Amino acid sequence: VNVNGVGSALAIKDDLNIGAQGKGHLDVSSQGTVTNAYGNIGNEASGIGAVTIDGLGSSWTSTNDLSVGKAGS
């Protein structure tokens, strides 16, 4: 998932899973923003997740827990 550029936003009320049961990548750049309740990167044993946050004003806000590599990588 790419969230790039001023005004680009991804807002999720619940979980945001990156690479939950396979490969996944989140790229936030150029003042893009992502918000969610719970963030999971590589959550399951078969999960491979990667996240890149790049540039001034780019952000990922997980209002509750952020889990990295819980069972995956």
Short mmCIF file of C-alpha atoms in Angstrom, two decimals, residues 9-57:
data_model
loop_
_atom_site.label_atom_id
_atom_site.label_comp_id
_atom_site.label_asym_id
_atom_site.label_seq_id
_atom_site.Cartn_x
_atom_site.Cartn_y
_atom_site.Cartn_z
CA ALA A 9 -4.38 9.62 3.84
CA LEU A 10 -5.39 6.14 4.92
CA ALA A 11 -7.66 5.99 7.99
CA ILE A 12 -8.78 2.63 9.40
CA LYS A 13 -11.01 2.31 12.47
CA ASP A 14 -9.65 -1.09 13.52
CA ASP A 15 -6.56 -3.20 12.72
CA LEU A 16 -4.04 -2.42 10.00
CA ASN A 17 -2.18 -5.63 9.11
CA ILE A 18 0.98 -5.48 7.02
CA GLY A 19 2.14 -8.95 5.99
CA ALA A 20 -0.29 -10.81 8.23
CA GLN A 21 -0.23 -14.14 6.33
CA GLY A 22 2.13 -13.46 3.44
CA LYS A 23 4.18 -10.51 2.23
CA GLY A 24 3.03 -6.94 2.70
CA HIS A 25 4.52 -3.45 2.52
CA LEU A 26 3.29 -0.03 3.66
CA ASP A 27 5.00 3.02 2.15
CA VAL A 28 4.14 6.45 3.54
CA SER A 29 5.96 9.44 2.04
CA SER A 30 5.77 13.07 0.95
CA GLN A 31 3.47 14.12 3.82
CA GLY A 32 1.15 11.11 3.53
CA THR A 33 -0.59 10.01 6.73
CA VAL A 34 -1.89 6.70 8.06
CA THR A 35 -4.01 6.25 11.20
CA ASN A 36 -5.48 3.10 12.75
CA ALA A 37 -6.39 1.58 16.12
CA TYR A 38 -4.03 -1.44 16.18
CA GLY A 39 -1.04 -1.92 13.89
CA ASN A 40 0.43 -5.35 13.11
CA ILE A 41 3.55 -6.01 11.04
CA GLY A 42 4.37 -9.68 10.32
CA ASN A 43 1.72 -10.87 12.75
CA GLU A 44 1.31 -14.55 11.78
CA ALA A 45 4.02 -17.22 11.38
CA SER A 46 3.83 -16.94 7.57
CA GLY A 47 3.76 -13.13 7.65
CA ILE A 48 6.53 -10.92 6.29
CA GLY A 49 5.83 -7.21 6.67
CA ALA A 50 7.78 -4.04 5.96
CA VAL A 51 6.97 -0.39 6.58
CA THR A 52 8.73 2.70 5.24
CA ILE A 53 7.90 6.17 6.57
CA ASP A 54 9.87 8.79 4.63
CA GLY A 55 9.92 12.57 4.50
CA LEU A 56 9.02 15.51 6.67
CA GLY A 57 5.34 15.43 7.61
#
